[in-house]
Coordinates of C-alpha atoms and ligand atoms in Angstrom, one line a residue:
X19 CA 26.2 12.0 6.4
X20 CA 25.7 8.9 4.4
X21 CA 24.6 5.7 6.5
X22 CA 27.5 3.3 6.9
X23 CA 27.4 -0.5 6.4
X24 CA 26.5 -1.4 9.7
X25 CA 23.7 1.1 9.9
X26 CA 22.4 0.0 6.5
X27 CA 22.1 -3.5 7.7
X28 CA 20.4 -2.6 10.9
X29 CA 17.8 -0.4 9.0
X30 CA 17.2 -3.1 6.5
X31 CA 16.6 -5.5 9.2
X32 CA 14.3 -3.3 11.1
X33 CA 12.3 -2.4 7.9
X34 CA 12.0 -6.0 6.8
X35 CA 10.5 -6.9 10.1
X36 CA 7.9 -4.1 10.1
X37 CA 7.1 -5.1 6.6
X38 CA 5.8 -8.4 7.6
X39 CA 2.7 -6.4 8.3
X40 CA 2.5 -5.9 4.5
X41 CA 3.0 -9.5 4.1
X42 CA 0.0 -10.2 6.1
X43 CA -2.0 -7.6 4.1
X44 CA -1.1 -9.4 0.8
X45 CA -1.7 -13.0 2.2
X46 CA -5.1 -12.1 3.9
X47 CA -6.5 -10.2 0.8
X48 CA -5.2 -12.9 -1.6
X49 CA -6.2 -16.1 0.3
X50 CA -9.9 -15.6 0.0
X51 CA -10.5 -16.3 -3.8
X52 CA -9.2 -19.9 -3.2
X53 CA -10.7 -20.4 0.4
X54 CA -14.0 -19.2 -0.7
X55 CA -14.5 -22.2 -3.1
X56 CA -14.2 -24.5 -0.2
X57 CA -16.1 -22.5 2.4
X58 CA -19.3 -23.1 0.1
X59 CA -18.8 -27.0 0.4
X60 CA -19.0 -26.8 4.0
X61 CA -21.7 -24.3 4.7
X62 CA -24.7 -23.2 2.8
X63 CA -23.8 -19.7 1.7
X64 CA -25.8 -17.4 -0.4
X65 CA -24.2 -15.1 -3.0
X66 CA -24.7 -12.1 -0.8
X67 CA -23.0 -13.9 2.2
X68 CA -19.9 -14.8 -0.4
X69 CA -19.8 -11.2 -1.2
X70 CA -19.7 -10.3 2.4
X71 CA -17.0 -12.8 3.2
X72 CA -14.8 -11.4 0.5
X73 CA -15.6 -7.8 1.5
X74 CA -15.7 -8.0 5.2
X75 CA -11.7 -7.6 5.1
X76 CA -12.1 -4.6 3.0
X77 CA -14.6 -3.1 5.4
X78 CA -12.5 -3.9 8.4
X79 CA -9.4 -2.3 6.6
X80 CA -11.3 0.9 5.9
X81 CA -12.2 1.3 9.7
X82 CA -8.9 0.3 10.7
X83 CA -7.1 2.9 8.4
X84 CA -9.6 5.7 9.8
X85 CA -8.6 4.9 13.4
X86 CA -4.9 4.7 12.6
X87 CA -4.1 8.3 12.9
X88 CA -5.2 8.5 16.4
X89 CA -4.0 5.1 17.5
X90 CA -0.3 5.6 16.1
X91 CA -0.1 8.9 18.1
X92 CA -1.5 7.4 21.2
X93 CA 0.2 4.1 21.3
X94 CA 3.5 4.9 19.3
X95 CA 4.2 3.3 16.1
X96 CA 6.0 0.2 17.6
X97 CA 3.3 -0.7 20.4
X98 CA 0.6 -0.3 17.7
X99 CA 2.2 -2.8 15.5
X100 CA 2.4 -5.2 18.4
X101 CA -1.2 -4.7 19.1
X102 CA -2.1 -5.4 15.4
X103 CA -0.1 -8.8 15.4
X104 CA -2.3 -9.7 18.3
X105 CA -5.4 -8.9 16.2
X106 CA -4.1 -10.8 13.3
X107 CA -3.6 -13.9 15.4
X108 CA -7.1 -13.6 17.1
X109 CA -8.8 -12.8 13.7
X110 CA -7.0 -15.8 12.1
X111 CA -7.9 -18.1 15.0
X112 CA -11.6 -17.1 15.0
X113 CA -11.8 -17.5 11.0
X114 CA -9.9 -21.1 11.0
X115 CA -11.9 -22.6 13.8
X116 CA -15.1 -21.2 12.8
X117 CA -18.1 -23.5 13.5
X118 CA -20.6 -21.2 11.7
X119 CA -20.2 -18.8 8.7
X120 CA -20.7 -15.8 10.9
X121 CA -17.6 -16.6 12.8
X122 CA -15.6 -16.4 9.5
X123 CA -17.1 -13.2 8.7
X124 CA -16.2 -11.9 12.3
X125 CA -12.8 -13.3 12.1
X126 CA -12.1 -11.6 8.7
X127 CA -13.5 -8.3 10.0
X128 CA -10.9 -8.3 12.7
X129 CA -8.1 -9.4 10.2
X130 CA -9.3 -6.5 8.0
X131 CA -9.2 -4.1 10.8
X132 CA -5.7 -5.1 11.6
X133 CA -4.7 -4.8 7.9
X134 CA -6.0 -1.4 7.8
X135 CA -4.0 -0.2 10.6
X136 CA -1.0 -2.1 9.3
X137 CA -1.1 -0.7 6.0
X138 CA -0.9 2.6 7.5
X139 CA 1.5 2.1 10.4
X140 CA 4.1 0.1 8.6
X141 CA 5.1 2.4 5.8
X142 CA 4.7 5.3 8.4
X143 CA 7.1 3.6 10.8
X144 CA 9.6 2.5 8.1
X145 CA 9.7 6.1 6.7
X146 CA 10.4 7.6 10.0
X147 CA 13.2 5.3 11.0
X148 CA 15.0 5.6 7.5
X149 CA 17.7 7.9 6.5
X150 CA 16.3 10.1 3.6
X151 CA 18.9 8.4 1.1
X152 CA 17.3 5.0 1.5
X153 CA 13.7 6.0 2.2
X154 CA 12.1 5.1 -1.0
X155 CA 13.6 1.7 -1.3
X156 CA 12.9 1.0 2.5
X157 CA 9.5 2.0 2.4
X158 CA 8.7 0.1 -0.9
X159 CA 10.0 -3.1 1.1
X160 CA 6.4 -2.9 2.5
X161 CA 5.1 -3.2 -1.0
X162 CA 7.3 -5.9 -1.8
X163 CA 6.1 -7.7 1.4
X164 CA 2.5 -7.3 0.2
X165 CA 3.3 -8.7 -3.2
X166 CA 5.0 -11.7 -1.6
X167 CA 2.1 -12.2 0.6
X168 CA -0.2 -12.3 -2.4
X169 CA 2.1 -14.6 -4.1
X170 CA 2.1 -16.9 -1.0
X171 CA -1.6 -16.9 -0.9
X172 CA -1.9 -17.9 -4.5
X173 CA 0.5 -20.7 -4.1
X174 CA -1.3 -22.1 -1.0
X175 CA -4.7 -21.8 -2.9
X176 CA -3.0 -23.9 -5.5
X177 CA -1.5 -26.4 -3.0
X178 CA -4.4 -27.0 -0.8
X179 CA -6.8 -27.4 -3.6
X180 CA -7.5 -31.1 -3.0
X181 CA -7.4 -31.4 0.7
X182 CA -10.4 -31.8 3.0
X183 CA -11.2 -28.7 5.1
X184 CA -8.7 -26.8 3.0
X185 CA -10.2 -23.3 3.9
X186 CA -9.2 -23.7 7.6
X187 CA -5.7 -24.4 6.6
X188 CA -5.6 -21.7 4.0
X189 CA -6.6 -19.2 6.7
X190 CA -4.5 -20.9 9.5
X191 CA -1.3 -20.6 7.8
X192 CA -1.7 -16.8 8.2
X193 CA -0.7 -17.4 11.8
X194 CA 3.1 -18.1 10.9
X195 CA 3.7 -14.5 9.7
X196 CA 1.4 -13.0 12.5
X197 CA 3.5 -14.7 15.3
X198 CA 6.8 -13.9 13.5
X199 CA 5.6 -10.1 13.4
X200 CA 4.8 -10.0 17.1
X201 CA 8.0 -11.5 18.0
X202 CA 10.1 -9.2 15.7
X203 CA 8.2 -6.2 16.9
X204 CA 9.3 -6.9 20.5
X205 CA 13.0 -6.2 19.5
X206 CA 12.4 -3.1 17.4
X207 CA 13.1 0.4 18.4
X208 CA 10.2 3.0 18.7
X209 CA 10.2 5.6 16.0
X210 CA 12.5 8.5 17.0
X211 CA 10.2 11.0 15.7
X212 CA 7.4 9.7 18.0
X213 CA 9.9 9.8 20.9
X214 CA 10.9 13.3 20.2
X215 CA 7.2 14.2 20.0
X216 CA 6.6 12.6 23.4
X217 CA 9.5 14.8 24.7
X218 CA 11.5 11.7 25.3
X219 CA 14.7 13.2 23.8
X220 CA 17.4 11.2 25.6
X221 CA 15.6 7.9 24.2
X222 CA 15.1 9.3 20.8
X223 CA 18.9 10.2 20.6
X224 CA 20.0 6.8 21.9
X225 CA 17.6 5.2 19.2
X226 CA 18.8 7.3 16.5
X227 CA 22.4 6.8 17.4
X228 CA 21.7 3.0 17.3
X229 CA 19.8 3.4 14.1
X230 CA 22.5 5.6 12.4
X231 CA 25.5 3.8 14.0
X232 CA 27.0 7.1 14.9
X233 CA 27.0 9.4 17.9
X234 CA 26.6 12.5 15.8
X235 CA 22.9 12.8 15.5
X236 CA 22.0 16.1 17.0
X237 CA 21.4 17.6 13.6
X238 CA 18.8 15.1 12.8
X239 CA 17.2 15.4 16.3
X240 CA 17.1 19.1 15.8
X241 CA 15.4 18.9 12.5
X242 CA 12.8 16.7 13.9
X243 CA 12.5 19.3 16.9
X244 CA 12.0 21.9 14.4
X245 CA 9.3 20.4 12.6
X246 CA 7.6 19.5 15.8
X247 CA 7.4 22.9 17.1
X248 CA 4.4 23.2 15.5
X249 CA 1.4 22.2 17.5
X250 CA -0.6 19.2 16.6
X251 CA -3.6 19.9 14.4
X252 CA -7.0 18.5 15.2
X253 CA -9.1 16.6 12.7
X254 CA -10.7 19.6 11.4
X255 CA -7.6 21.4 10.7
X256 CA -6.3 18.9 8.2
X257 CA -8.9 20.8 6.0
X258 CA -6.9 24.1 6.6
X259 CA -6.2 25.7 3.2
X260 CA -2.4 25.2 3.3
X261 CA -2.8 21.5 3.8
X262 CA -5.9 20.8 1.8
X263 CA -3.9 20.5 -1.6
X264 CA -1.6 17.7 -0.1
X265 CA -4.7 16.0 1.5
X266 CA -6.4 16.2 -1.9
X267 CA -3.1 14.6 -3.5
X268 CA -3.1 11.8 -1.1
X269 CA -6.8 10.9 -1.3
X270 CA -6.5 11.1 -5.0
X271 CA -3.5 8.7 -5.2
X272 CA -5.5 6.2 -3.2
X273 CA -8.3 6.7 -5.7
X274 CA -6.1 6.3 -8.7
X275 CA -4.3 3.2 -7.3
X276 CA -7.5 1.4 -7.2
X277 CA -9.7 2.6 -10.0
X278 CA -7.1 1.8 -12.7
X279 CA -8.2 -1.7 -11.9
X280 CA -5.3 -3.6 -10.0
X281 CA -7.6 -5.7 -7.9
X282 CA -9.8 -6.8 -10.7
X283 CA -6.7 -8.7 -11.7
X284 CA -5.4 -9.6 -8.4
X285 CA -8.7 -10.9 -6.9
X286 CA -10.3 -12.1 -10.2
X287 CA -7.5 -13.1 -12.5
X288 CA -8.8 -16.9 -12.6
X289 CA -12.2 -15.5 -13.9
X290 CA -10.6 -13.3 -16.4
X291 CA -8.4 -16.4 -17.7
X292 CA -11.4 -18.5 -18.0
X293 CA -13.4 -15.7 -19.8
X294 CA -10.4 -15.6 -22.2
X295 CA -10.8 -19.3 -22.9
X296 CA -8.5 -21.0 -20.4
X297 CA -9.9 -24.7 -20.3
X298 CA -10.1 -25.4 -16.6
X299 CA -9.9 -24.0 -13.1
X300 CA -6.5 -25.3 -12.4
X301 CA -4.8 -23.7 -15.4
X302 CA -6.4 -20.6 -14.7
X303 CA -5.0 -20.7 -11.0
X304 CA -1.6 -21.7 -12.3
X305 CA -1.5 -18.6 -14.5
X306 CA -2.7 -16.6 -11.6
X307 CA 0.5 -17.9 -9.8
X308 CA 2.6 -16.5 -12.6
X309 CA 0.8 -13.1 -12.0
X310 CA 1.9 -13.4 -8.4
X311 CA 5.5 -14.0 -9.4
X312 CA 6.0 -11.3 -12.0
X313 CA 4.2 -8.8 -9.4
X314 CA 7.1 -9.7 -6.8
X315 CA 9.9 -9.4 -9.5
X316 CA 8.7 -6.2 -10.8
X317 CA 8.3 -4.9 -7.1
X318 CA 12.1 -5.8 -6.6
X319 CA 12.9 -3.6 -9.4
X320 CA 10.9 -0.7 -7.8
X321 CA 12.7 -1.2 -4.6
X322 CA 16.1 -1.1 -6.2
X323 CA 15.4 1.9 -8.6
X324 CA 12.8 4.1 -6.8
X325 CA 15.6 6.3 -5.1
X326 CA 17.7 6.3 -8.2
X327 CA 15.3 7.0 -11.1
X328 CA 12.8 8.9 -8.9
X329 CA 9.2 8.6 -8.4
X330 CA 7.5 10.6 -11.2
X331 CA 9.4 8.7 -14.2
X332 CA 8.3 5.4 -12.8
X333 CA 4.9 6.5 -12.1
X334 CA 4.2 8.0 -15.5
X335 CA 5.9 5.2 -17.5
X336 CA 4.1 2.7 -15.4
X337 CA 0.6 4.4 -16.2
X338 CA 1.2 4.3 -19.9
X339 CA 2.1 0.7 -19.8
X340 CA -1.3 -0.1 -17.7
X341 CA -3.2 1.9 -20.1
X342 CA -1.7 0.1 -23.1
X343 CA -2.4 -3.4 -21.5
X344 CA -5.9 -2.5 -20.7
X345 CA -6.6 -1.3 -24.3
X346 CA -5.1 -4.5 -25.4
X347 CA -7.3 -6.6 -23.5
X348 CA -10.4 -4.6 -24.4
X349 CA -9.3 -4.8 -28.1
X350 CA -8.8 -8.6 -28.0
X351 CA -12.3 -9.3 -26.2
X352 CA -13.9 -6.8 -28.7
X353 CA -12.4 -8.5 -31.9
X354 CA -13.1 -11.9 -30.5
X355 CA -9.7 -13.1 -31.3
X356 CA -9.7 -16.9 -31.9
X357 CA -9.6 -18.9 -28.6
X358 CA -6.0 -19.9 -28.4
X359 CA -4.9 -16.5 -29.7
X360 CA -7.2 -14.6 -27.0
X361 CA -5.7 -16.8 -24.3
X362 CA -2.1 -15.6 -25.0
X363 CA -3.2 -12.0 -25.5
X364 CA -5.0 -12.2 -22.1
X365 CA -1.9 -13.6 -20.5
X366 CA 0.5 -11.2 -22.1
X367 CA -1.6 -8.0 -21.3
X368 CA -2.3 -9.1 -17.6
X369 CA 1.3 -9.8 -17.1
X370 CA 2.4 -6.6 -18.7
X371 CA -0.3 -4.8 -16.7
X372 CA 0.9 -6.2 -13.4
X373 CA 4.5 -5.4 -14.1
X374 CA 3.8 -1.9 -14.9
X375 CA 1.6 -1.4 -11.8
X376 CA 4.1 -3.0 -9.7
X377 CA 7.0 -0.5 -10.4
X378 CA 4.6 2.4 -10.3
X379 CA 1.4 2.9 -8.6
X380 CA 2.0 -0.2 -6.5
X381 CA 5.0 0.9 -4.6
X382 CA 4.6 4.6 -5.1
X383 CA 1.3 5.1 -3.4
X384 CA 2.4 3.8 -0.2
X385 CA 5.8 5.8 -0.4
X386 CA 4.5 9.1 -1.5
X387 CA 1.6 9.2 1.2
X388 CA 4.2 8.3 4.0
X389 CA 6.2 11.5 2.7
X390 CA 4.1 14.4 1.7
X391 CA 2.1 15.2 4.9
X392 CA 3.5 17.7 7.5
X393 CA 4.3 16.1 10.7
X394 CA 1.7 18.3 12.4
X395 CA -1.1 16.5 10.3
X396 CA 0.7 13.3 9.2
X397 CA -1.2 10.9 11.3
X398 CA -4.5 12.0 10.5
X399 CA -4.0 13.0 6.7
X400 CA -2.1 9.8 6.1
X401 CA -5.2 8.0 7.5
X402 CA -7.5 9.7 5.1
X403 CA -5.3 8.7 2.0
X404 CA -5.2 5.1 3.1
X405 CA -8.9 5.1 3.8
X406 CA -9.5 6.4 0.3
X407 CA -7.2 3.4 -1.1
X408 CA -9.4 1.0 0.8
X409 CA -12.7 2.6 0.1
X410 CA -11.9 2.6 -3.6
X411 CA -10.6 -1.0 -3.4
X412 CA -13.9 -1.9 -2.0
X413 CA -15.9 0.0 -4.7
X414 CA -14.0 -1.5 -7.6
X415 CA -13.8 -5.2 -6.3
X416 CA -17.5 -5.2 -5.5
X417 CA -18.5 -3.9 -9.0
X418 CA -16.2 -5.8 -11.2
X419 CA -18.4 -8.7 -11.8
X420 CA -21.5 -6.7 -12.1
X421 CA -19.7 -4.7 -14.8
X422 CA -18.4 -7.7 -16.6
X423 CA -22.1 -9.0 -16.8
X424 CA -23.6 -5.6 -17.8
X425 CA -21.0 -4.2 -20.1
X426 CA -19.1 -7.3 -21.2
X427 CA -15.1 -7.6 -20.8
X428 CA -14.1 -5.3 -23.7
X429 CA -16.0 -2.2 -22.4
X430 CA -15.2 -3.0 -18.7
X431 CA -11.4 -2.9 -19.4
X432 CA -11.8 0.1 -21.6
X433 CA -13.3 1.8 -18.7
X434 CA -10.4 1.2 -16.6
X435 CA -8.0 2.1 -19.6
X436 CA -9.9 5.6 -19.6
X437 CA -9.2 5.9 -15.9
X438 CA -5.4 5.3 -16.7
X439 CA -5.5 8.2 -19.2
X440 CA -7.2 10.5 -16.5
X441 CA -4.7 9.2 -13.9
X442 CA -1.6 10.0 -16.1
X443 CA -2.9 13.6 -16.6
X444 CA -3.4 14.1 -13.0
X445 CA -0.2 12.5 -11.9
X446 CA 1.8 14.5 -14.6
X447 CA 0.4 17.9 -13.2
X448 CA 0.2 17.2 -9.6
X449 CA 2.5 14.5 -8.2
X450 CA 5.9 15.8 -7.0
X451 CA 9.2 14.1 -7.2
X452 CA 10.3 13.4 -3.6
X453 CA 13.5 11.5 -4.4
X454 CA 16.3 12.3 -1.9
X455 CA 14.8 15.4 0.0
X456 CA 14.1 15.2 3.8
X457 CA 10.6 15.0 5.1
X458 CA 11.4 18.4 6.7
X459 CA 12.2 20.0 3.3
X460 CA 8.9 18.8 2.0
X461 CA 7.0 20.1 5.0
X462 CA 8.9 23.5 4.6
X463 CA 7.9 23.6 0.8
X464 CA 4.3 23.1 1.7
X465 CA 4.1 25.8 4.2
X466 CA 5.6 28.1 1.7
X467 CA 2.5 27.1 -0.4
X468 CA 4.5 25.8 -3.3
X469 CA 2.4 24.2 -6.0
X470 CA 1.9 20.4 -5.4
X471 CA 4.2 19.4 -8.2
X472 CA 7.2 21.2 -6.5
X473 CA 6.9 20.4 -2.9
X474 CA 9.9 17.9 -3.3
X475 CA 12.3 20.4 -4.4
X476 CA 15.4 20.3 -2.3
X477 CA 16.0 24.2 -2.5
X478 CA 13.3 26.6 -2.8
X479 CA 14.1 28.4 -6.2
X480 CA 10.8 30.3 -6.8
X481 CA 12.0 32.0 -10.0
X482 CA 13.0 28.6 -11.7
X483 CA 9.6 27.3 -10.7
X484 CA 7.3 30.2 -11.7
X485 CA 8.8 30.4 -15.0
X486 CA 8.4 26.8 -15.7
X487 CA 5.4 25.8 -18.2
X488 CA 3.9 23.5 -15.6
X489 CA 3.6 26.3 -13.1
X490 CA 2.1 28.7 -15.6
X491 CA -0.6 25.9 -16.2
X492 CA -1.0 25.1 -12.7
Ligands
LIG530 C1 -2.5 -2.3 -3.5 C2 -3.4 -3.5 -3.2 C3 -3.0 -4.6 -4.4 C4 -1.6 -4.8 -4.3 C5 -1.1 -5.6 -5.4 C6 -1.2 -2.7 -3.2 O1 -0.3 -1.5 -3.3 O2 -3.0 -1.4 -2.5 O3 -4.7 -3.1 -3.4 O4 -3.7 -5.7 -4.3 O5 -0.7 -3.7 -4.3 O6 0.4 -6.0 -5.6

């Protein structure tokens, strides 16, 4: 049954509140580039310490994402979101009032841990409360919130540039969304799936009736019960032969989202703009705000169209666009285009790259990893995929400047372009279309050991699949 107007409104509100975790993710990862400039005015910090301050959030996030599977099962999705909002508040207070640089490090580690758990729990929670017709757009609200958080951090970096002790304010503003998240989560329902898993069927039924605004939810409860009949797998069992392919797909998507270079632009755009000849720091930072704006706009497009156009067409088109923009950047730096020309090519290519990332890999990674894992292993397997994303984020962000120095900008961007070509080939062969199918159907297809590319098929039509050219090549 299609969700009615009232139920849609409620679901959108629930998802938007949960997505504030994404806003904190974007804000706290984006704010450091600006804050760092002022921290070094107040404290003596070595280059290594600066790198540590930047990467402490990514470190924390890696561990947070690893712990998430167990924690969401143990505490429930909603209670865990409440816990992470407390972690965000604590980490932000520690970092903003830091008397020594080590306290900043410690506070940022805390925040990172919360980001890691939030980057896992928010999309999972949203996917579990959404009706399947709206799932793509709703889960992508989380990515939209990430991009809004990044934009806010760029704007705040720009606004606080000339204020004493600005870094404390830059960090401190993160308290606002953290407090909003904690208040909002108090009023949200627990995930019906988690309730069924805890055998709280009456509560799950009531929650679902409220979410769907209808009394008739027995079919959905039954579907969840069926998918839960299977015993919960242990960590080792996520490596079972029938699950291994989807686990590999999730980890690869995390890898691809990062090695195609997104955070070289998000974290280092001002550096790239200065390399391309922007005259001063403030014009580079302003151009970076532009990046934040197009990132949000293209993500809004993804939220509206993912459930209509499907995941695969957007993903593949986006990767082609990202590759072309990186090739453009590489070529421009290689040919040494004259200064004003290079500036415009850099702006054009980075903006186009961000647009293509935002409507493809940006939104689709978080969506697909919340969809593809069977319930039995969803918690742990999704943790592995999210961990892979943070691990590669850390690897790329901490090597970008070294690569720039060692290879120069042209070869560095060429390298990311090559990664886009590889990623296109992988996604073309392996990524399934999951538009409009229930999570239970996807799980059923995985159990039937369908090739990865086909696990999003609504009906299992083996003949049609085995005769297709992709299957022959699989
Ligand atoms: C990625 C982040 C990135 C952001 C940019 C997210 O999906 O995981 O690493 O900074 O998109 O919008």
